Amino acid sequence: MRELSRNSKQVLAQIEQRERTRTGISFTQRLSSISIFGYYIEISKANLHLASPDYERKQTLVNAERFTTPELKEYETKNSRRAGKDRRD
């Protein structure tokens, strides 16, 4: 389980860096996860015009929007399946 957690942080950091480079959003974009919504990219309202067209809106906040991508959805699915297997073993 620790290995999954360690790899998870690395993979998410790589995705975050790649998305920052791709969109040109510097410090206000962040990739995170909460249990209800899963993995998401949070972009401030000031930078919404830089959001990639392939981002899917997940949640609207007062000063930001949260989005997901097909890659994040796929990673979330894989991650939850692995965690389920680890719990059963």
JSON list of C-alpha atoms in Angstrom, two decimals:
[
{"chain": "A", "resi": 1, "resn": "MET", "atom": "CA", "xyz": [0.00, 0.00, 0.00]},
{"chain": "A", "resi": 2, "resn": "ARG", "atom": "CA", "xyz": [2.89, 2.38, 0.76]},
{"chain": "A", "resi": 3, "resn": "GLU", "atom": "CA", "xyz": [4.35, 1.73, -2.69]},
{"chain": "A", "resi": 4, "resn": "LEU", "atom": "CA", "xyz": [1.01, 2.63, -4.29]},
{"chain": "A", "resi": 5, "resn": "SER", "atom": "CA", "xyz": [0.92, 5.85, -2.31]},
{"chain": "A", "resi": 6, "resn": "ARG", "atom": "CA", "xyz": [4.50, 6.76, -3.25]},
{"chain": "A", "resi": 7, "resn": "ASN", "atom": "CA", "xyz": [3.91, 6.05, -6.95]},
{"chain": "A", "resi": 8, "resn": "SER", "atom": "CA", "xyz": [0.62, 7.90, -6.83]},
{"chain": "A", "resi": 9, "resn": "LYS", "atom": "CA", "xyz": [2.28, 11.10, -5.67]},
{"chain": "A", "resi": 10, "resn": "GLN", "atom": "CA", "xyz": [4.90, 10.83, -8.41]},
{"chain": "A", "resi": 11, "resn": "VAL", "atom": "CA", "xyz": [2.35, 10.20, -11.16]},
{"chain": "A", "resi": 12, "resn": "LEU", "atom": "CA", "xyz": [0.15, 13.07, -10.00]},
{"chain": "A", "resi": 13, "resn": "ALA", "atom": "CA", "xyz": [3.14, 15.42, -9.84]},
{"chain": "A", "resi": 14, "resn": "GLN", "atom": "CA", "xyz": [4.05, 14.48, -13.42]},
{"chain": "A", "resi": 15, "resn": "ILE", "atom": "CA", "xyz": [0.48, 15.07, -14.63]},
{"chain": "A", "resi": 16, "resn": "GLU", "atom": "CA", "xyz": [0.35, 18.42, -12.82]},
{"chain": "A", "resi": 17, "resn": "GLN", "atom": "CA", "xyz": [3.64, 19.57, -14.33]},
{"chain": "A", "resi": 18, "resn": "ARG", "atom": "CA", "xyz": [2.58, 18.46, -17.81]},
{"chain": "A", "resi": 19, "resn": "GLU", "atom": "CA", "xyz": [-0.74, 20.33, -17.52]},
{"chain": "A", "resi": 20, "resn": "ARG", "atom": "CA", "xyz": [0.98, 23.49, -16.26]},
{"chain": "A", "resi": 21, "resn": "THR", "atom": "CA", "xyz": [3.30, 23.39, -19.28]},
{"chain": "A", "resi": 22, "resn": "ARG", "atom": "CA", "xyz": [0.49, 22.59, -21.72]},
{"chain": "A", "resi": 23, "resn": "THR", "atom": "CA", "xyz": [-1.91, 25.31, -20.55]},
{"chain": "A", "resi": 24, "resn": "GLY", "atom": "CA", "xyz": [0.59, 27.98, -19.56]},
{"chain": "A", "resi": 25, "resn": "ILE", "atom": "CA", "xyz": [-1.05, 28.39, -16.15]},
{"chain": "A", "resi": 26, "resn": "SER", "atom": "CA", "xyz": [1.67, 28.91, -13.58]},
{"chain": "A", "resi": 27, "resn": "PHE", "atom": "CA", "xyz": [0.88, 28.87, -9.87]},
{"chain": "A", "resi": 28, "resn": "THR", "atom": "CA", "xyz": [-2.90, 28.94, -9.62]},
{"chain": "A", "resi": 29, "resn": "GLN", "atom": "CA", "xyz": [-3.46, 25.55, -11.20]},
{"chain": "A", "resi": 30, "resn": "ARG", "atom": "CA", "xyz": [-3.28, 22.63, -8.83]},
{"chain": "A", "resi": 31, "resn": "LEU", "atom": "CA", "xyz": [-4.06, 18.96, -9.04]},
{"chain": "A", "resi": 32, "resn": "SER", "atom": "CA", "xyz": [-5.61, 17.40, -5.98]},
{"chain": "A", "resi": 33, "resn": "SER", "atom": "CA", "xyz": [-8.10, 14.84, -4.75]},
{"chain": "A", "resi": 34, "resn": "ILE", "atom": "CA", "xyz": [-10.99, 14.67, -2.34]},
{"chain": "A", "resi": 35, "resn": "SER", "atom": "CA", "xyz": [-13.00, 11.56, -1.61]},
{"chain": "A", "resi": 36, "resn": "ILE", "atom": "CA", "xyz": [-16.29, 12.86, -2.98]},
{"chain": "A", "resi": 37, "resn": "PHE", "atom": "CA", "xyz": [-15.04, 14.28, -6.29]},
{"chain": "A", "resi": 38, "resn": "GLY", "atom": "CA", "xyz": [-11.87, 12.27, -6.84]},
{"chain": "A", "resi": 39, "resn": "TYR", "atom": "CA", "xyz": [-8.90, 13.79, -8.69]},
{"chain": "A", "resi": 40, "resn": "TYR", "atom": "CA", "xyz": [-9.34, 17.27, -10.10]},
{"chain": "A", "resi": 41, "resn": "ILE", "atom": "CA", "xyz": [-7.48, 20.25, -11.50]},
{"chain": "A", "resi": 42, "resn": "GLU", "atom": "CA", "xyz": [-8.38, 23.52, -9.80]},
{"chain": "A", "resi": 43, "resn": "ILE", "atom": "CA", "xyz": [-8.05, 26.72, -11.82]},
{"chain": "A", "resi": 44, "resn": "SER", "atom": "CA", "xyz": [-8.72, 30.20, -10.49]},
{"chain": "A", "resi": 45, "resn": "LYS", "atom": "CA", "xyz": [-11.43, 32.28, -12.19]},
{"chain": "A", "resi": 46, "resn": "ALA", "atom": "CA", "xyz": [-8.72, 34.70, -13.39]},
{"chain": "A", "resi": 47, "resn": "ASN", "atom": "CA", "xyz": [-7.10, 31.89, -15.41]},
{"chain": "A", "resi": 48, "resn": "LEU", "atom": "CA", "xyz": [-10.20, 30.11, -16.71]},
{"chain": "A", "resi": 49, "resn": "HIS", "atom": "CA", "xyz": [-9.56, 31.42, -20.21]},
{"chain": "A", "resi": 50, "resn": "LEU", "atom": "CA", "xyz": [-6.37, 29.29, -20.22]},
{"chain": "A", "resi": 51, "resn": "ALA", "atom": "CA", "xyz": [-8.18, 26.04, -19.37]},
{"chain": "A", "resi": 52, "resn": "SER", "atom": "CA", "xyz": [-7.79, 23.37, -22.03]},
{"chain": "A", "resi": 53, "resn": "PRO", "atom": "CA", "xyz": [-10.91, 22.58, -24.09]},
{"chain": "A", "resi": 54, "resn": "ASP", "atom": "CA", "xyz": [-10.61, 18.90, -23.12]},
{"chain": "A", "resi": 55, "resn": "TYR", "atom": "CA", "xyz": [-11.07, 19.70, -19.41]},
{"chain": "A", "resi": 56, "resn": "GLU", "atom": "CA", "xyz": [-14.45, 18.59, -18.08]},
{"chain": "A", "resi": 57, "resn": "ARG", "atom": "CA", "xyz": [-15.97, 20.87, -15.43]},
{"chain": "A", "resi": 58, "resn": "LYS", "atom": "CA", "xyz": [-16.55, 19.04, -12.16]},
{"chain": "A", "resi": 59, "resn": "GLN", "atom": "CA", "xyz": [-17.33, 21.71, -9.58]},
{"chain": "A", "resi": 60, "resn": "THR", "atom": "CA", "xyz": [-17.72, 25.47, -9.38]},
{"chain": "A", "resi": 61, "resn": "LEU", "atom": "CA", "xyz": [-16.29, 27.33, -6.38]},
{"chain": "A", "resi": 62, "resn": "VAL", "atom": "CA", "xyz": [-16.47, 31.03, -5.47]},
{"chain": "A", "resi": 63, "resn": "ASN", "atom": "CA", "xyz": [-13.04, 31.90, -6.92]},
{"chain": "A", "resi": 64, "resn": "ALA", "atom": "CA", "xyz": [-12.18, 28.80, -8.95]},
{"chain": "A", "resi": 65, "resn": "GLU", "atom": "CA", "xyz": [-13.40, 25.91, -11.08]},
{"chain": "A", "resi": 66, "resn": "ARG", "atom": "CA", "xyz": [-12.49, 22.27, -10.68]},
{"chain": "A", "resi": 67, "resn": "PHE", "atom": "CA", "xyz": [-12.00, 20.13, -13.75]},
{"chain": "A", "resi": 68, "resn": "THR", "atom": "CA", "xyz": [-11.12, 16.56, -14.62]},
{"chain": "A", "resi": 69, "resn": "THR", "atom": "CA", "xyz": [-9.53, 15.02, -17.69]},
{"chain": "A", "resi": 70, "resn": "PRO", "atom": "CA", "xyz": [-9.86, 11.60, -19.31]},
{"chain": "A", "resi": 71, "resn": "GLU", "atom": "CA", "xyz": [-6.35, 10.80, -18.04]},
{"chain": "A", "resi": 72, "resn": "LEU", "atom": "CA", "xyz": [-7.27, 11.70, -14.44]},
{"chain": "A", "resi": 73, "resn": "LYS", "atom": "CA", "xyz": [-10.47, 9.64, -14.63]},
{"chain": "A", "resi": 74, "resn": "GLU", "atom": "CA", "xyz": [-8.53, 6.64, -15.92]},
{"chain": "A", "resi": 75, "resn": "TYR", "atom": "CA", "xyz": [-5.86, 7.03, -13.24]},
{"chain": "A", "resi": 76, "resn": "GLU", "atom": "CA", "xyz": [-8.50, 7.34, -10.54]},
{"chain": "A", "resi": 77, "resn": "THR", "atom": "CA", "xyz": [-10.19, 4.13, -11.72]},
{"chain": "A", "resi": 78, "resn": "LYS", "atom": "CA", "xyz": [-6.88, 2.21, -11.77]},
{"chain": "A", "resi": 79, "resn": "ASN", "atom": "CA", "xyz": [-5.90, 3.58, -8.38]},
{"chain": "A", "resi": 80, "resn": "SER", "atom": "CA", "xyz": [-9.20, 2.64, -6.74]},
{"chain": "A", "resi": 81, "resn": "ARG", "atom": "CA", "xyz": [-9.06, -0.88, -8.22]},
{"chain": "A", "resi": 82, "resn": "ARG", "atom": "CA", "xyz": [-5.53, -1.38, -6.86]},
{"chain": "A", "resi": 83, "resn": "ALA", "atom": "CA", "xyz": [-6.54, -0.08, -3.44]},
{"chain": "A", "resi": 84, "resn": "GLY", "atom": "CA", "xyz": [-9.48, -2.48, -3.41]},
{"chain": "A", "resi": 85, "resn": "LYS", "atom": "CA", "xyz": [-7.20, -5.41, -4.24]},
{"chain": "A", "resi": 86, "resn": "ASP", "atom": "CA", "xyz": [-4.75, -4.41, -1.51]},
{"chain": "A", "resi": 87, "resn": "ARG", "atom": "CA", "xyz": [-7.52, -4.34, 1.08]},
{"chain": "A", "resi": 88, "resn": "ARG", "atom": "CA", "xyz": [-8.68, -7.84, 0.12]},
{"chain": "A", "resi": 89, "resn": "ASP", "atom": "CA", "xyz": [-5.18, -9.37, 0.32]}
]
